[in-house]
mmCIF file of C-alpha atoms and ligand atoms in Angstrom:
data_model
loop_
_atom_site.group_PDB
_atom_site.id
_atom_site.type_symbol
_atom_site.label_atom_id
_atom_site.label_comp_id
_atom_site.label_asym_id
_atom_site.label_seq_id
_atom_site.Cartn_x
_atom_site.Cartn_y
_atom_site.Cartn_z
ATOM 1 C CA UNK A 108 9.589 -13.888 -10.898
ATOM 2 C CA UNK A 109 12.162 -12.257 -13.405
ATOM 3 C CA UNK A 110 15.734 -12.330 -12.787
ATOM 4 C CA UNK A 111 17.305 -9.223 -11.469
ATOM 5 C CA UNK A 112 14.079 -7.895 -9.823
ATOM 6 C CA UNK A 113 13.852 -7.138 -6.255
ATOM 7 C CA UNK A 114 11.117 -9.220 -5.253
ATOM 8 C CA UNK A 115 8.213 -8.386 -2.730
ATOM 9 C CA UNK A 116 5.536 -10.983 -1.682
ATOM 10 C CA UNK A 117 2.356 -9.080 -0.489
ATOM 11 C CA UNK A 118 -0.012 -10.807 1.905
ATOM 12 C CA UNK A 119 -3.503 -9.446 2.563
ATOM 13 C CA UNK A 120 -4.921 -9.809 6.247
ATOM 14 C CA UNK A 121 -8.325 -10.199 4.782
ATOM 15 C CA UNK A 122 -10.241 -12.867 2.828
ATOM 16 C CA UNK A 123 -13.029 -10.429 1.405
ATOM 17 C CA UNK A 124 -13.211 -10.163 -2.342
ATOM 18 C CA UNK A 125 -13.685 -6.064 -1.811
ATOM 19 C CA UNK A 126 -11.112 -5.851 0.983
ATOM 20 C CA UNK A 127 -9.460 -2.274 1.306
ATOM 21 C CA UNK A 128 -6.305 -4.149 2.237
ATOM 22 C CA UNK A 129 -6.202 -6.307 -0.872
ATOM 23 C CA UNK A 130 -6.873 -2.939 -2.840
ATOM 24 C CA UNK A 131 -4.044 -1.417 -0.907
ATOM 25 C CA UNK A 132 -1.582 -4.015 -2.221
ATOM 26 C CA UNK A 133 -2.898 -3.626 -5.923
ATOM 27 C CA UNK A 134 -2.412 0.145 -5.526
ATOM 28 C CA UNK A 135 1.153 -0.689 -4.043
ATOM 29 C CA UNK A 136 1.946 -2.503 -7.115
ATOM 30 C CA UNK A 137 1.317 0.358 -9.196
ATOM 31 C CA UNK A 138 3.765 2.697 -7.402
ATOM 32 C CA UNK A 139 6.834 0.555 -7.188
ATOM 33 C CA UNK A 140 10.384 1.984 -7.458
ATOM 34 C CA UNK A 141 11.960 0.794 -10.807
ATOM 35 C CA UNK A 142 13.472 -2.897 -10.785
ATOM 36 C CA UNK A 143 10.916 -3.998 -8.149
ATOM 37 C CA UNK A 144 8.076 -6.405 -8.517
ATOM 38 C CA UNK A 145 5.225 -7.281 -6.142
ATOM 39 C CA UNK A 146 2.987 -10.462 -6.371
ATOM 40 C CA UNK A 147 0.213 -11.133 -3.717
ATOM 41 C CA UNK A 148 -0.664 -14.196 -2.054
ATOM 42 C CA UNK A 149 -4.281 -14.580 -0.847
ATOM 43 C CA UNK A 150 -4.684 -16.757 2.263
ATOM 44 C CA UNK A 151 -8.089 -18.104 1.086
ATOM 45 C CA UNK A 152 -6.761 -21.864 0.801
ATOM 46 C CA UNK A 153 -4.776 -21.918 4.132
ATOM 47 C CA UNK A 154 -6.698 -24.423 6.358
ATOM 48 C CA UNK A 155 -6.787 -23.940 10.119
ATOM 49 C CA UNK A 156 -3.362 -24.822 11.924
ATOM 50 C CA UNK A 157 -3.424 -28.442 13.166
ATOM 51 C CA UNK A 158 -0.168 -29.857 14.358
ATOM 52 C CA UNK A 159 -1.545 -33.429 13.707
ATOM 53 C CA UNK A 160 -2.095 -32.480 10.031
ATOM 54 C CA UNK A 161 1.357 -30.734 10.042
ATOM 55 C CA UNK A 162 2.896 -33.965 11.329
ATOM 56 C CA UNK A 163 1.924 -35.602 8.370
ATOM 57 C CA UNK A 164 3.103 -32.829 5.896
ATOM 58 C CA UNK A 165 2.082 -29.389 5.138
ATOM 59 C CA UNK A 166 -1.099 -28.915 2.990
ATOM 60 C CA UNK A 167 -0.371 -27.689 -0.638
ATOM 61 C CA UNK A 168 -1.422 -24.062 0.044
ATOM 62 C CA UNK A 169 0.847 -23.884 3.051
ATOM 63 C CA UNK A 170 3.796 -25.397 1.012
ATOM 64 C CA UNK A 171 3.215 -22.669 -1.806
ATOM 65 C CA UNK A 172 3.235 -19.903 0.834
ATOM 66 C CA UNK A 173 6.555 -21.063 2.401
ATOM 67 C CA UNK A 174 8.000 -21.458 -1.057
ATOM 68 C CA UNK A 175 7.072 -17.986 -2.064
ATOM 69 C CA UNK A 176 8.083 -16.342 1.250
ATOM 70 C CA UNK A 177 11.645 -18.139 0.789
ATOM 71 C CA UNK A 178 11.923 -16.775 -2.579
ATOM 72 C CA UNK A 179 10.907 -13.192 -1.698
ATOM 73 C CA UNK A 180 13.415 -10.540 -0.988
ATOM 74 C CA UNK A 181 10.850 -8.746 1.294
ATOM 75 C CA UNK A 182 7.437 -9.290 2.510
ATOM 76 C CA UNK A 183 4.688 -6.690 2.582
ATOM 77 C CA UNK A 184 1.397 -7.451 4.799
ATOM 78 C CA UNK A 185 -1.494 -5.367 4.463
ATOM 79 C CA UNK A 186 -4.055 -5.999 7.208
ATOM 80 C CA UNK A 187 -6.906 -4.649 9.042
ATOM 81 C CA UNK A 188 -6.983 -5.012 12.713
ATOM 82 C CA UNK A 189 -9.671 -7.277 14.128
ATOM 83 C CA UNK A 190 -10.552 -6.304 17.851
ATOM 84 C CA UNK A 191 -7.582 -4.319 18.147
ATOM 85 C CA UNK A 192 -5.471 -7.344 17.065
ATOM 86 C CA UNK A 193 -4.408 -9.620 14.420
ATOM 87 C CA UNK A 194 -6.984 -11.190 12.293
ATOM 88 C CA UNK A 195 -7.249 -14.968 12.689
ATOM 89 C CA UNK A 196 -6.791 -15.824 9.238
ATOM 90 C CA UNK A 197 -3.372 -14.036 8.881
ATOM 91 C CA UNK A 198 -2.171 -15.412 12.587
ATOM 92 C CA UNK A 199 -3.254 -18.776 11.256
ATOM 93 C CA UNK A 200 -1.110 -18.432 8.139
ATOM 94 C CA UNK A 201 1.967 -17.164 10.255
ATOM 95 C CA UNK A 202 1.419 -20.258 12.662
ATOM 96 C CA UNK A 203 1.735 -22.524 9.980
ATOM 97 C CA UNK A 204 4.916 -20.976 8.460
ATOM 98 C CA UNK A 205 6.494 -20.665 11.804
ATOM 99 C CA UNK A 206 6.560 -24.318 12.121
ATOM 100 C CA UNK A 207 9.222 -26.198 12.265
ATOM 101 C CA UNK A 208 10.894 -23.149 13.697
ATOM 102 C CA UNK A 209 14.446 -24.213 12.091
ATOM 103 C CA UNK A 210 13.243 -23.712 8.643
ATOM 104 C CA UNK A 211 10.723 -20.860 9.227
ATOM 105 C CA UNK A 212 10.528 -18.756 6.210
ATOM 106 C CA UNK A 213 10.033 -15.485 8.001
ATOM 107 C CA UNK A 214 13.390 -15.930 9.863
ATOM 108 C CA UNK A 215 15.533 -13.135 9.013
ATOM 109 C CA UNK A 216 13.271 -11.884 6.373
ATOM 110 C CA UNK A 217 12.652 -8.094 6.036
ATOM 111 C CA UNK A 218 9.064 -7.286 6.534
ATOM 112 C CA UNK A 219 6.913 -4.114 6.048
ATOM 113 C CA UNK A 220 3.587 -3.785 7.658
ATOM 114 C CA UNK A 221 0.564 -1.512 6.468
ATOM 115 C CA UNK A 222 -3.081 -1.652 7.030
ATOM 116 C CA UNK A 223 -6.333 -0.128 6.180
ATOM 117 C CA UNK A 224 -9.359 0.274 8.520
ATOM 118 C CA UNK A 225 -12.823 1.457 7.636
ATOM 119 C CA UNK A 226 -12.689 3.808 10.870
ATOM 120 C CA UNK A 227 -10.124 6.143 12.714
ATOM 121 C CA UNK A 228 -7.509 3.481 13.953
ATOM 122 C CA UNK A 229 -5.606 3.040 10.708
ATOM 123 C CA UNK A 230 -4.763 -0.526 12.246
ATOM 124 C CA UNK A 231 -2.196 0.833 14.618
ATOM 125 C CA UNK A 232 -3.055 -1.711 17.520
ATOM 126 C CA UNK A 233 -3.136 -4.616 15.006
ATOM 127 C CA UNK A 234 0.222 -3.585 13.514
ATOM 128 C CA UNK A 235 1.854 -3.372 16.879
ATOM 129 C CA UNK A 236 0.361 -6.934 17.781
ATOM 130 C CA UNK A 237 2.077 -8.154 14.635
ATOM 131 C CA UNK A 238 5.202 -6.599 15.415
ATOM 132 C CA UNK A 239 5.159 -8.695 18.680
ATOM 133 C CA UNK A 240 4.772 -12.212 16.793
ATOM 134 C CA UNK A 241 7.476 -11.227 14.394
ATOM 135 C CA UNK A 242 10.000 -10.731 17.527
ATOM 136 C CA UNK A 243 9.561 -14.227 18.224
ATOM 137 C CA UNK A 244 10.086 -15.327 14.568
ATOM 138 C CA UNK A 245 13.238 -13.230 14.430
ATOM 139 C CA UNK A 246 12.012 -11.304 11.160
ATOM 140 C CA UNK A 247 13.131 -7.841 10.453
ATOM 141 C CA UNK A 248 10.033 -5.534 10.628
ATOM 142 C CA UNK A 249 10.732 -2.057 9.464
ATOM 143 C CA UNK A 250 10.317 0.387 12.396
ATOM 144 C CA UNK A 251 9.509 3.599 10.326
ATOM 145 C CA UNK A 252 7.827 4.790 8.334
ATOM 146 C CA UNK A 253 4.547 3.273 9.019
ATOM 147 C CA UNK A 254 1.736 3.510 6.859
ATOM 148 C CA UNK A 255 -1.730 3.586 8.561
ATOM 149 C CA UNK A 256 -5.152 4.100 6.314
ATOM 150 C CA UNK A 257 -8.024 5.197 8.364
ATOM 151 C CA UNK A 258 -11.448 5.839 6.607
ATOM 152 C CA UNK A 259 -10.723 3.502 3.825
ATOM 153 C CA UNK A 260 -14.140 3.719 2.315
ATOM 154 C CA UNK A 261 -13.380 7.220 1.523
ATOM 155 C CA UNK A 262 -10.106 6.245 -0.355
ATOM 156 C CA UNK A 263 -10.966 3.683 -2.993
ATOM 157 C CA UNK A 264 -13.856 3.603 -5.319
ATOM 158 C CA UNK A 265 -16.325 0.565 -5.448
ATOM 159 C CA UNK A 266 -14.051 -1.366 -7.714
ATOM 160 C CA UNK A 267 -11.314 -1.235 -5.122
ATOM 161 C CA UNK A 268 -9.186 1.393 -7.240
ATOM 162 C CA UNK A 269 -7.294 3.923 -5.222
ATOM 163 C CA UNK A 270 -8.798 7.653 -5.623
ATOM 164 C CA UNK A 271 -6.784 9.322 -2.920
ATOM 165 C CA UNK A 272 -3.673 11.076 -4.299
ATOM 166 C CA UNK A 273 -2.293 12.023 -0.852
ATOM 167 C CA UNK A 274 -2.333 8.251 -0.018
ATOM 168 C CA UNK A 275 -0.873 7.089 -3.370
ATOM 169 C CA UNK A 276 1.995 9.382 -2.659
ATOM 170 C CA UNK A 277 2.494 8.166 0.846
ATOM 171 C CA UNK A 278 2.401 4.537 -0.427
ATOM 172 C CA UNK A 279 4.946 5.431 -3.054
ATOM 173 C CA UNK A 280 7.161 6.754 -0.347
ATOM 174 C CA UNK A 281 6.393 3.863 2.009
ATOM 175 C CA UNK A 282 7.467 1.461 -0.780
ATOM 176 C CA UNK A 283 10.715 3.224 -1.830
ATOM 177 C CA UNK A 284 11.597 3.328 2.149
ATOM 178 C CA UNK A 285 10.896 -0.496 2.281
ATOM 179 C CA UNK A 286 12.912 -1.351 -0.640
ATOM 180 C CA UNK A 287 15.946 0.933 0.563
ATOM 181 C CA UNK A 288 15.560 -0.593 4.020
ATOM 182 C CA UNK A 289 15.304 -4.236 2.853
ATOM 183 C CA UNK A 290 18.383 -3.913 0.610
ATOM 184 C CA UNK A 291 20.233 -2.535 3.425
ATOM 185 C CA UNK A 292 19.202 -5.495 5.621
ATOM 186 C CA UNK A 293 19.924 -8.177 3.059
ATOM 187 C CA UNK A 294 23.426 -6.903 2.836
ATOM 188 C CA UNK A 295 24.233 -6.652 6.471
ATOM 189 C CA UNK A 296 22.728 -10.182 7.338
HETATM 190 C C1 FMN B 757 -14.338 -8.970 13.227
HETATM 191 C C2 FMN B 757 -13.997 -7.607 13.007
HETATM 192 C C3 FMN B 757 -13.358 -6.962 14.054
HETATM 193 C C4 FMN B 757 -12.908 -5.415 13.721
HETATM 194 N N1 FMN B 757 -12.217 -5.011 14.542
HETATM 195 C C5 FMN B 757 -11.783 -3.568 14.392
HETATM 196 C C6 FMN B 757 -10.844 -2.835 15.312
HETATM 197 O O1 FMN B 757 -10.529 -3.487 16.206
HETATM 198 N N2 FMN B 757 -10.486 -1.750 14.742
HETATM 199 C C7 FMN B 757 -10.716 -1.192 13.546
HETATM 200 O O2 FMN B 757 -10.283 -0.152 13.364
HETATM 201 N N3 FMN B 757 -11.569 -1.683 12.651
HETATM 202 C C8 FMN B 757 -12.102 -2.914 13.123
HETATM 203 N N4 FMN B 757 -13.027 -3.664 12.191
HETATM 204 C C9 FMN B 757 -13.417 -2.952 11.076
HETATM 205 C C10 FMN B 757 -12.390 -3.109 9.736
HETATM 206 O O3 FMN B 757 -11.508 -1.897 9.965
HETATM 207 C C11 FMN B 757 -13.171 -3.022 8.655
HETATM 208 O O4 FMN B 757 -14.042 -4.103 8.563
HETATM 209 C C12 FMN B 757 -12.083 -3.367 7.419
HETATM 210 O O5 FMN B 757 -12.783 -3.022 6.292
HETATM 211 C C13 FMN B 757 -11.621 -4.650 7.248
HETATM 212 O O6 FMN B 757 -10.574 -4.678 6.352
HETATM 213 P P1 FMN B 757 -10.763 -5.341 4.862
HETATM 214 O O7 FMN B 757 -11.539 -4.130 4.057
HETATM 215 O O8 FMN B 757 -9.531 -5.462 4.353
HETATM 216 O O9 FMN B 757 -11.550 -6.566 4.859
HETATM 217 C C14 FMN B 757 -13.383 -4.914 12.520
HETATM 218 C C15 FMN B 757 -14.061 -5.725 11.501
HETATM 219 C C16 FMN B 757 -14.518 -7.068 12.064
HETATM 220 C C17 FMN B 757 -15.105 -7.796 10.884
#
């Protein structure tokens, strides 16, 4: 992370190598406002939450996620919805970070939510379910604008490159809004 940069930590809610949500985060990194950096933390190494394990100390991947979250100026989650809700791997990672509550790295953290689905939903129900979780964690989740990507298979090529110019401009506007809002939140908190 370079000094003076506004730093966003991107978290995909899918482990798939060909994930549209991973691709959406990579596309986001290409349309950032000046002076903003985005790095992605993949959840593949996060084990299933187990309070017995946590009592003996967080696993390495969880410690790394917590460290990166604490350093970030804002968090950007790009996730599919699974069965109208939050994919288990994402909820699992949030559960690890949430304990112990006093040092939860999501507390007072500006968070942006976006998501891509292969169908027509654009992840709206999954995003709403995530908002509920972040109420308990006392995070600051941006209300508007929302970014919902429907029919993701038509918007990325076989290498995961964004090929939809309208979406690229929506993504650019979303990131500009997220950075402006997160800066405001951080000044006021
Ligand atoms: C277990 C499971 C549940 C799903 N449930 C939904 C759903 O509720 N709504 C929806 O729009 N798509 C649903 N999908 C389809 C996902 O939108 C699609 O698989 C998407 O590509 C996953 O995101 P990814 O490309 O980032 O892995 C589901 C997929 C899986 C594997």
